[in-house]
Coordinates of N, CA and C in Angstrom, one line a residue:
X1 N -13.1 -13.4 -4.4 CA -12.0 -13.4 -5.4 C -11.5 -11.9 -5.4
X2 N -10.3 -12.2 -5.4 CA -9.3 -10.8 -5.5 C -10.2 -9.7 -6.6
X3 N -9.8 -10.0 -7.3 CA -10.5 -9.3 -8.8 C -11.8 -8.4 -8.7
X4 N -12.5 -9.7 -8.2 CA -14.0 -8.8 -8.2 C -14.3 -7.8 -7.1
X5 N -13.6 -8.2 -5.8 CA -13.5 -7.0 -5.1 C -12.6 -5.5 -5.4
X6 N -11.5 -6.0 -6.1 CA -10.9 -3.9 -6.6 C -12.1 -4.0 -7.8
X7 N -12.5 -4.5 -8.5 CA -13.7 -4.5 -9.7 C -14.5 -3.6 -9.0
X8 N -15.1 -4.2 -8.1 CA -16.3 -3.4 -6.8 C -15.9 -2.5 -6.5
X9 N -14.7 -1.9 -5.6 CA -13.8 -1.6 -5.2 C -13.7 0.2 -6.5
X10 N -13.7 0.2 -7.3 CA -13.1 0.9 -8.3 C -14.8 1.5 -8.6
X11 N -15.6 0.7 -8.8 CA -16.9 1.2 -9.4 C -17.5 2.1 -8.3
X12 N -17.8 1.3 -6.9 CA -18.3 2.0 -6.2 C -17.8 3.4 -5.6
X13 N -16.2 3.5 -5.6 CA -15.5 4.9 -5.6 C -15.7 5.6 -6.4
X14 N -16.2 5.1 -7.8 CA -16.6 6.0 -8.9 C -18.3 7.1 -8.4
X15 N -18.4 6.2 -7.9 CA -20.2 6.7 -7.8 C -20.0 7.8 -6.7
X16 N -19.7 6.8 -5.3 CA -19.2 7.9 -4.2 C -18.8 9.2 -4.6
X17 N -17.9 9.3 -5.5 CA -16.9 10.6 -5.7 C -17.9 11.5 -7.3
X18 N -18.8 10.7 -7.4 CA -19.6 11.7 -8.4 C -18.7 11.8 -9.7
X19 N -17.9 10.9 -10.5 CA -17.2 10.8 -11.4 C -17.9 10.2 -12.5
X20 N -17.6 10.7 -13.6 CA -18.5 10.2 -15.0 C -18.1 8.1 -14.8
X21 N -19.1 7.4 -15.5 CA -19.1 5.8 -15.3 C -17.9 5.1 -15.6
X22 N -17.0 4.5 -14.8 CA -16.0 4.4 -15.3 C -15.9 3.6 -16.6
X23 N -14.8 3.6 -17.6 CA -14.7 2.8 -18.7 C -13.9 1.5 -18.7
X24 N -14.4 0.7 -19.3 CA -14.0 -0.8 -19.3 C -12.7 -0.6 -20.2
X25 N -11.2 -1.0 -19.8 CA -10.1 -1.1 -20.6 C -9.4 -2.2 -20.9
X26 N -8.9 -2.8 -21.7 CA -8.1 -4.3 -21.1 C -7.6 -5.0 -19.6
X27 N -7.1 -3.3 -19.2 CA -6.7 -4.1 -17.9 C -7.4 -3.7 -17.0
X28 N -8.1 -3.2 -17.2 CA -9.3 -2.8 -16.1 C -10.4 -1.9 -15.9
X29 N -10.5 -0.9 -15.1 CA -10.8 0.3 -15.2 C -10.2 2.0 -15.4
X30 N -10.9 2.8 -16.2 CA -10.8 4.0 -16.0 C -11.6 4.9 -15.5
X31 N -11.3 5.6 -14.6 CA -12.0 6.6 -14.1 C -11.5 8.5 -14.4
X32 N -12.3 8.7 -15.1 CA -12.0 10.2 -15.1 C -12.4 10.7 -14.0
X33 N -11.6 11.7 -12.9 CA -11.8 12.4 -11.9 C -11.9 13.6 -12.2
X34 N -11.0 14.7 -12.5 CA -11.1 15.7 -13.2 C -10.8 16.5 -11.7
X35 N -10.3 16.1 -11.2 CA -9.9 17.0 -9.4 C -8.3 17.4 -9.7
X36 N -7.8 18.2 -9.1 CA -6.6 19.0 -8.8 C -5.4 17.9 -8.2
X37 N -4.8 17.5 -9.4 CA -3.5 16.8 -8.9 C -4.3 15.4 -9.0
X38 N -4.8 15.0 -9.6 CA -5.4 13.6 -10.5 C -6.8 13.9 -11.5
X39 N -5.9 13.9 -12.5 CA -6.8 14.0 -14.0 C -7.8 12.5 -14.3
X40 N -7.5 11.7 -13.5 CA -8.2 10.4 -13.5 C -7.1 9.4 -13.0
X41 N -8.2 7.9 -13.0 CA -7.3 6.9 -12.2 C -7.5 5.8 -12.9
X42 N -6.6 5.0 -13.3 CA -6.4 3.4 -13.7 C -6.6 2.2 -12.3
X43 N -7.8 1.3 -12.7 CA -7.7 0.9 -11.1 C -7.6 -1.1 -12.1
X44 N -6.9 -1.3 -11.3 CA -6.6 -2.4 -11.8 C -6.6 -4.2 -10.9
X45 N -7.9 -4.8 -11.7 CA -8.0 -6.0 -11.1 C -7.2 -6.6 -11.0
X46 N -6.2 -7.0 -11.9 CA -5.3 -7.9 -12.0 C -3.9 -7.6 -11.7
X47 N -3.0 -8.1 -10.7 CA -2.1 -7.3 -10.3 C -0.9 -8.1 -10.8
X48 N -0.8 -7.6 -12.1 CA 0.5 -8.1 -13.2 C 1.4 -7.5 -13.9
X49 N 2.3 -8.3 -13.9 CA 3.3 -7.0 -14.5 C 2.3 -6.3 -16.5
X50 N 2.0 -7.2 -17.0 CA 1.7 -6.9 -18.3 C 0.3 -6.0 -18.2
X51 N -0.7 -6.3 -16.8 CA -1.5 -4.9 -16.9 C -0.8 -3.3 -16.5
X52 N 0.4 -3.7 -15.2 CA 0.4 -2.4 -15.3 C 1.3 -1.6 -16.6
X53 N 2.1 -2.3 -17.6 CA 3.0 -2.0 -18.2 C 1.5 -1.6 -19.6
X54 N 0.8 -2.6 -19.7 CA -0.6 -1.8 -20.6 C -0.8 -0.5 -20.0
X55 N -0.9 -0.3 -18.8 CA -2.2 0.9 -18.0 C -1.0 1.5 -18.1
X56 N -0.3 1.8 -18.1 CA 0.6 3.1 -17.7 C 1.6 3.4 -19.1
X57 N 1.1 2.6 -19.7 CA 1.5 2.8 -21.6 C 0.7 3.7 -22.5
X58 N -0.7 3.3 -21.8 CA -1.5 4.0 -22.1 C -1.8 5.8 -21.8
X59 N -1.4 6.2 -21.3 CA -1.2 7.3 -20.3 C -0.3 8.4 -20.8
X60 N -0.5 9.5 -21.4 CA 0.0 11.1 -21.8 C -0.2 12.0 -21.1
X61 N -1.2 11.8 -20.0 CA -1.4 12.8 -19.4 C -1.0 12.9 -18.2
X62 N -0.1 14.1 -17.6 CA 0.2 14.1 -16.2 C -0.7 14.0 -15.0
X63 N -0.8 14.0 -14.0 CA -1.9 13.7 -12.8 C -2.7 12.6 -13.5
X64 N -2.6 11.4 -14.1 CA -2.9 10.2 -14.0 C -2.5 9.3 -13.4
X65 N -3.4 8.6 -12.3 CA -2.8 7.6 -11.0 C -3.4 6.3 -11.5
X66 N -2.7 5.3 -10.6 CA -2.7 3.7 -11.1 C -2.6 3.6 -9.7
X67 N -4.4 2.4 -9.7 CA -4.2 1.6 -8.6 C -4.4 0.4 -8.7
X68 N -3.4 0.0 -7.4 CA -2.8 -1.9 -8.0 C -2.8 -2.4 -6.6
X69 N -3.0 -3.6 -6.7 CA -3.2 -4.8 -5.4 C -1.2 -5.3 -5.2
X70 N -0.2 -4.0 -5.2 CA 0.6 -5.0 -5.0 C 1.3 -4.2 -3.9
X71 N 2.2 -4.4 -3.3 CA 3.5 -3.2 -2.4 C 4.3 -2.3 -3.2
X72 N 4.4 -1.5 -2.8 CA 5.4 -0.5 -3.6 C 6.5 -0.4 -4.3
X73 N 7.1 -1.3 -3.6 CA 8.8 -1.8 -3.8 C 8.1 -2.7 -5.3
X74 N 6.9 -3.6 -5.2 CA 7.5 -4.6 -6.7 C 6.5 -3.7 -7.8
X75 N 5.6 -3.2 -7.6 CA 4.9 -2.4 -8.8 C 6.1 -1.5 -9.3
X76 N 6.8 -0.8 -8.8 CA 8.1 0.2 -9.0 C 9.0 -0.4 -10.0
X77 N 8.9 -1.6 -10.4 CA 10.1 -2.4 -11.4 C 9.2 -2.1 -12.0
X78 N 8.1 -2.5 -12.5 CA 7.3 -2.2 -13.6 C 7.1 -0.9 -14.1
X79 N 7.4 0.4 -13.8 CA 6.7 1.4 -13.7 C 7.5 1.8 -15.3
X80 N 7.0 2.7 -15.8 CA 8.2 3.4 -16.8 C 8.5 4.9 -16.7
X81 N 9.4 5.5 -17.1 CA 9.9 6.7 -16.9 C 8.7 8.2 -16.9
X82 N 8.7 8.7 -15.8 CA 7.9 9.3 -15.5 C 6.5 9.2 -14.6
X83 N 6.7 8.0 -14.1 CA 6.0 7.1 -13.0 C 6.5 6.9 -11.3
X84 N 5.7 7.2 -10.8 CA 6.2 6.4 -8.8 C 5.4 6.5 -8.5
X85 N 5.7 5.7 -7.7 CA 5.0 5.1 -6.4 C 4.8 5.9 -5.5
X86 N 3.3 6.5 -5.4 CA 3.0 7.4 -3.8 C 3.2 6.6 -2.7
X87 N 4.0 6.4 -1.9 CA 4.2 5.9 -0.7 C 2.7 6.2 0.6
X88 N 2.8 8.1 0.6 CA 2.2 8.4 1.5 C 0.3 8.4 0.9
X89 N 0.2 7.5 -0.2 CA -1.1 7.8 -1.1 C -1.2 6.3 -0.9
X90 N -0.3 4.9 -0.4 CA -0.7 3.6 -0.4 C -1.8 3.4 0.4
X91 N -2.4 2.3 0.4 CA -2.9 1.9 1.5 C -3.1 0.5 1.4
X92 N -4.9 -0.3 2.0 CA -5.0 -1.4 1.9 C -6.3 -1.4 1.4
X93 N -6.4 -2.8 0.7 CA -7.9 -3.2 0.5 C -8.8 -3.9 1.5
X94 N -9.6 -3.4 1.6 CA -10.3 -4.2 2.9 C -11.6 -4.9 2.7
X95 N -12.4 -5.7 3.6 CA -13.6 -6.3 3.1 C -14.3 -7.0 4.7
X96 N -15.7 -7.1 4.7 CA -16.1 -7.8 5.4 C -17.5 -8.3 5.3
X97 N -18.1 -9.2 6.0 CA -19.4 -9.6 5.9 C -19.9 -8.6 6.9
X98 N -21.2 -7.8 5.6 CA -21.9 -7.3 6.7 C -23.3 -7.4 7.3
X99 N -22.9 -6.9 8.8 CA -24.3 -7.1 9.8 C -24.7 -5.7 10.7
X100 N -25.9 -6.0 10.8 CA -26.8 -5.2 11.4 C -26.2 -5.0 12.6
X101 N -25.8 -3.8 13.6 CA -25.6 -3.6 15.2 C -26.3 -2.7 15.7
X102 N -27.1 -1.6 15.1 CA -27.1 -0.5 16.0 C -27.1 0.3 16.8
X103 N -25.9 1.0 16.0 CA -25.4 1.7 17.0 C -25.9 2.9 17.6
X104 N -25.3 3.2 19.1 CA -25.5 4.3 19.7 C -24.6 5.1 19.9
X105 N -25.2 6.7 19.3 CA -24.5 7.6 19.6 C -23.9 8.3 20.7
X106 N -22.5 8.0 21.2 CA -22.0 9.0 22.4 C -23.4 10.3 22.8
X107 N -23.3 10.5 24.1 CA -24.3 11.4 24.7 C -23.0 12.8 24.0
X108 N -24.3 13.3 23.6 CA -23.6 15.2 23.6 C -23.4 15.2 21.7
X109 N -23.9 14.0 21.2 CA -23.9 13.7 19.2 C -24.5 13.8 19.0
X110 N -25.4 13.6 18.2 CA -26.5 13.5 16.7 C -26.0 12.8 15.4
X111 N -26.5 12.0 15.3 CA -26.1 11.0 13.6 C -27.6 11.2 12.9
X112 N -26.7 11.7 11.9 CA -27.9 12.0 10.7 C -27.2 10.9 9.4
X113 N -28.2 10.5 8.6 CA -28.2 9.6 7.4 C -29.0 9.9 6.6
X114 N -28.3 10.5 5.2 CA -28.8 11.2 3.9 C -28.7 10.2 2.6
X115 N -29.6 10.5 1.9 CA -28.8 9.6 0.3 C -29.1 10.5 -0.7
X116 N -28.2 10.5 -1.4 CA -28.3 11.3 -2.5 C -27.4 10.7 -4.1
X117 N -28.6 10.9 -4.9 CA -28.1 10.2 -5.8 C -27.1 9.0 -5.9
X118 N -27.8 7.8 -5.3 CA -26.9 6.5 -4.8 C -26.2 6.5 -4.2
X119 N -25.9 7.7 -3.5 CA -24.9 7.8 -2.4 C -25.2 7.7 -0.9
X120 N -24.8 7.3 0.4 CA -25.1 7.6 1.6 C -24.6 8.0 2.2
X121 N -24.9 9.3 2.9 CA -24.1 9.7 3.8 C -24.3 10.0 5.5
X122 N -23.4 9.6 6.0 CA -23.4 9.8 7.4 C -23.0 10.7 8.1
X123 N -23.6 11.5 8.8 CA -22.6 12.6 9.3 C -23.3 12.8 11.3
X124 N -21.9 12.7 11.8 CA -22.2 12.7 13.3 C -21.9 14.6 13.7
X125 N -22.9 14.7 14.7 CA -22.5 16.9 15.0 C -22.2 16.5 16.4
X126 N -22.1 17.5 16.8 CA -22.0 17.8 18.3 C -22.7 18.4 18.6
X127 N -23.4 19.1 19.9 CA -24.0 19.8 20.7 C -24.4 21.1 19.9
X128 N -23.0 21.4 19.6 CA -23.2 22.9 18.7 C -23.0 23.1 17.2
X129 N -23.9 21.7 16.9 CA -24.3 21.3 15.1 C -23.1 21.3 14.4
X130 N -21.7 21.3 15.1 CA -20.4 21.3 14.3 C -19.9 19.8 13.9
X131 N -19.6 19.5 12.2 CA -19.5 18.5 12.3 C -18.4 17.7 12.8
X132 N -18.4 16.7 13.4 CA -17.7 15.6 14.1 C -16.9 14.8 13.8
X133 N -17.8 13.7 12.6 CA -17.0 12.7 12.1 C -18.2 12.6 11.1
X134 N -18.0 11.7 10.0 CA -18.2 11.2 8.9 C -18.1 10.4 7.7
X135 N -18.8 9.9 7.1 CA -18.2 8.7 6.0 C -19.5 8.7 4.8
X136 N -19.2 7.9 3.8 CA -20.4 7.4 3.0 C -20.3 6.5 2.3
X137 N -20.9 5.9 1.5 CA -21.4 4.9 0.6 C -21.8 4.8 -1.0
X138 N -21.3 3.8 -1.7 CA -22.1 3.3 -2.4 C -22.5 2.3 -2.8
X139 N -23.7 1.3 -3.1 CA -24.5 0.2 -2.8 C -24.6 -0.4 -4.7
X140 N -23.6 -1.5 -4.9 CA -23.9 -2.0 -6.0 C -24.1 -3.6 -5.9
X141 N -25.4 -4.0 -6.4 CA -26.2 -4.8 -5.9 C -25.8 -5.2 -4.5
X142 N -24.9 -6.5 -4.1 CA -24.7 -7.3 -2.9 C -23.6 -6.8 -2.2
X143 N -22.6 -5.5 -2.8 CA -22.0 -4.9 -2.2 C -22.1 -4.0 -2.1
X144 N -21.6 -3.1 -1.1 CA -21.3 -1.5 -0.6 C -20.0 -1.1 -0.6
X145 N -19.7 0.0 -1.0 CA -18.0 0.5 -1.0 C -18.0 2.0 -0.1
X146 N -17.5 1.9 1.1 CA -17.2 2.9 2.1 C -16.2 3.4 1.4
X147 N -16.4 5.0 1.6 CA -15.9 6.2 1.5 C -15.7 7.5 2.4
X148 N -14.4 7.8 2.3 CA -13.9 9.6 2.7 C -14.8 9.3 4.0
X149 N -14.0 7.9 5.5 CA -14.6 8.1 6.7 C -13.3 8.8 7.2
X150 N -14.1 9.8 8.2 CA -13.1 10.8 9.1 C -13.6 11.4 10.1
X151 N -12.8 11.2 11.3 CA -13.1 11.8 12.7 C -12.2 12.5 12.6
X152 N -12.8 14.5 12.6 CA -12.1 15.4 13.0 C -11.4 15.3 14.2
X153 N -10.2 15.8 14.1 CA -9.2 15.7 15.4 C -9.7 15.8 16.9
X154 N -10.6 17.2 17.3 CA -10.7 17.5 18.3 C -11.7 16.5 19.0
X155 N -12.4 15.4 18.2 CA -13.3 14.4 18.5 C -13.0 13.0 18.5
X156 N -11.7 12.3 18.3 CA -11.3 11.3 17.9 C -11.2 10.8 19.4
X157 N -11.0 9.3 19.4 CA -10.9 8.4 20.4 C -12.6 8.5 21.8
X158 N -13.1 9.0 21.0 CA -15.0 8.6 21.3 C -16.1 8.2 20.6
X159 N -15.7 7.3 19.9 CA -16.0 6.2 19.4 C -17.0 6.6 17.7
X160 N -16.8 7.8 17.7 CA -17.6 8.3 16.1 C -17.3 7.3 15.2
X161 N -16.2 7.0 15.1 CA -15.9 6.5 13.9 C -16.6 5.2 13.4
X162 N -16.3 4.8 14.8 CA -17.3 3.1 15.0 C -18.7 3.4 14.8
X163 N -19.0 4.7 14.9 CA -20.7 4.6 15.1 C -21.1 4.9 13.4
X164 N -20.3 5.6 12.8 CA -20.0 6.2 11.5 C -20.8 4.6 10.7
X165 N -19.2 4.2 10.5 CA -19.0 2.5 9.9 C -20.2 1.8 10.6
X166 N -20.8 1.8 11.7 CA -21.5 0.6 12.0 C -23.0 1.2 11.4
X167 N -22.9 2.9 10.9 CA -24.3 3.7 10.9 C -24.5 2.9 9.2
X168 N -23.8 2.9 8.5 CA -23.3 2.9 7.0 C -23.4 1.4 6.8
X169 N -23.1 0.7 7.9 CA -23.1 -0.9 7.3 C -24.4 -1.4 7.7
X170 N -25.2 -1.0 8.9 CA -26.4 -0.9 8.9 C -27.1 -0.7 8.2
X171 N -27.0 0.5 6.9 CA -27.9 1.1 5.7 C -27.8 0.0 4.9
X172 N -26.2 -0.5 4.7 CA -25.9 -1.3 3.6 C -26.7 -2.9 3.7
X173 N -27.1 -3.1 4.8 CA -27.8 -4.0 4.5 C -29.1 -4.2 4.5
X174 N -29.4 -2.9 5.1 CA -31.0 -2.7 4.6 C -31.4 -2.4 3.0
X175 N -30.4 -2.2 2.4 CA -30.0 -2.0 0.9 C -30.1 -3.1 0.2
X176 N -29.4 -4.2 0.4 CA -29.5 -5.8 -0.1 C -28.0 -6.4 -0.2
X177 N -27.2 -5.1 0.6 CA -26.0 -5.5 0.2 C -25.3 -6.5 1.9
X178 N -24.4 -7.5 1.0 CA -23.7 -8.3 2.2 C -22.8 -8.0 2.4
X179 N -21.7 -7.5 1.8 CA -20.3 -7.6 1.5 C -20.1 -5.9 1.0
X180 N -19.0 -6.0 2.7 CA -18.4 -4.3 2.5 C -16.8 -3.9 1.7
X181 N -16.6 -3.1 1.4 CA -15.1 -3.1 0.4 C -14.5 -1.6 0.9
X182 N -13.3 -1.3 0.8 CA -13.3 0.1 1.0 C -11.7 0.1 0.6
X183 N -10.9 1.0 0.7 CA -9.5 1.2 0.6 C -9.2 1.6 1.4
X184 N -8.2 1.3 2.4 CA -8.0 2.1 3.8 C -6.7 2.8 4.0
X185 N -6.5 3.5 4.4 CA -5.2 4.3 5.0 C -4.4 3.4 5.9
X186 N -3.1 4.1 6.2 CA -2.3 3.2 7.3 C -3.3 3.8 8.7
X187 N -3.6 4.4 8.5 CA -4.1 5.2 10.3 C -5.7 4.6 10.2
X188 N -6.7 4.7 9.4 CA -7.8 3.8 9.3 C -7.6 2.3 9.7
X189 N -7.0 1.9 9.0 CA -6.8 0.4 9.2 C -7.2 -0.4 10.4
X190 N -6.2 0.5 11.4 CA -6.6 0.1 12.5 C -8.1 -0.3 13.3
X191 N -9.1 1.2 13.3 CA -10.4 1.6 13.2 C -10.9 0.3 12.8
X192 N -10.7 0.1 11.0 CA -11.6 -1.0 10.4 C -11.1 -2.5 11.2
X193 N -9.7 -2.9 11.8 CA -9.9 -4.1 11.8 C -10.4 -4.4 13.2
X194 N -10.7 -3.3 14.2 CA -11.5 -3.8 15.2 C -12.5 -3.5 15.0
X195 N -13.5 -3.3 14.1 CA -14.8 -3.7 13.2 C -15.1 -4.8 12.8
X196 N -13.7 -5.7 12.3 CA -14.1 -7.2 12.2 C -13.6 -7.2 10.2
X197 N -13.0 -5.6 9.8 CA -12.6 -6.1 8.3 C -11.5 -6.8 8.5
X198 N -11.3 -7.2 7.4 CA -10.0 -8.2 6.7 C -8.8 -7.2 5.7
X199 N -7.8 -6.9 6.0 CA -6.9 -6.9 5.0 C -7.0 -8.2 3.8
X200 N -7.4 -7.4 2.6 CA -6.9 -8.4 1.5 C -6.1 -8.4 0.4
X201 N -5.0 -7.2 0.7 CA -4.0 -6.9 -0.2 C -3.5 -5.7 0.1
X202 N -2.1 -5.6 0.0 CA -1.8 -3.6 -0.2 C -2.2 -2.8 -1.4
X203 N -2.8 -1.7 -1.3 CA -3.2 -1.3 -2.4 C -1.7 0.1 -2.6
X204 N -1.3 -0.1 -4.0 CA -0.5 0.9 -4.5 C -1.0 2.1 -5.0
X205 N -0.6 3.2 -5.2 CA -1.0 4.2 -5.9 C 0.3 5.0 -6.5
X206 N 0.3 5.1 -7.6 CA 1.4 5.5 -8.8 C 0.8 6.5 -9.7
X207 N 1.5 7.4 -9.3 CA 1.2 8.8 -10.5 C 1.8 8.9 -11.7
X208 N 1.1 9.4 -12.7 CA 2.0 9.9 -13.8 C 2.7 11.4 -14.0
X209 N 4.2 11.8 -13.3 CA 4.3 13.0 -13.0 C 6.0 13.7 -13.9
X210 N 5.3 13.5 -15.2 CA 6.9 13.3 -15.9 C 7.8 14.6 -16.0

């Protein structure tokens, strides 16, 4: 169900990013972030006009973002004065069943896997301990929520990224978790769906910037 995945979706980002627990609202979640150019985020299961016209009613403070399961163009009728739509901040929601592969690192890598405070992290080096590519996790009960994966430029199209995601979905299931979630970029997307994820919605992102 739609719902319970941004539900998942929203919590597990909370943990990933080391943010106080998010708060239960009418229409969804709050997350205080407290980073530069977002004072926190409204993440929203239900993608209706009457949650986001609550979530963004609720809202005085500038650098407060709203994320929504819908496209840009129709969240934008709802919005009220002092609100848009980050275009270049959209993305997608994604999901898949996950399974064990393991993977092998390109000759001339190293893959290391850390956890720290419920978190997992992956990180691939090179020859000369410089980091490569990387991603991480977090694991609530039967799902995992992938986070902040990236193949530095000068290493892209040899296959880190795959090894990243398959090092992380590997942990995730030695964890107890089935079911992966993540938010993806227009340039990720691609990566994740020859992995085998599913697009399951556009995800919006709307600042408060009055």
């Amino acid at each position: 169900m739609l719902s319970e995945l941004v539900s998942n979706w929203g919590a597990g980002w909370a943990i990933s990013r080391g943010t106080p627990e998010p708060v239960t609202t009418p229409w969804g979640l709050y997350i205080e972030v407290g980073a530069p150019g977002q004072v926190g985020r409204h993440v929203l299961p239900e993608a209706t006009e009457a949650a986001v016209r609550a979530a963004t009613a609720s809202v005085t403070v500038p650098d407060t973002w709203l994320k929504v399961c819908l496209e840009d163009a129709e969240v934008e009728r709802w919005l009220p004065a002092g609100w848009y739509a980050d275009r270049e901040d959209a993305g997608h929601l994604m999901a898949t069943d996950l399974r064990t592969t393991h993977p092998v690192t390109p000759d001339g890598y190293a893959t290391s896997v850390e956890q720290r405070a419920g978190v997992t992290y992956v990180r691939v080096h090179d020859a000369a301990g410089m980091l490569a590519a990387k991603g991480q996790m977090a694991v609530l009960g039967d799902a995992t929520v992938v986070d902040r994966v990236e193949t530095h430029a000068a290493h892209r199209r040899r296959g880190l990224g795959s090894v990243v995601m398959r090092a992380l979905a590997d942990r995730g299931v030695a964890e107890g978790a089935r079911l992966g979630i993540l938010g993806a970029t227009d340039e990720g997307r691609a990566l994740y769906e020859s992995l085998d994820w599913k697009r399951h919605a556009p995800l919006a992102a709307c600042v408060y910037r009055p």
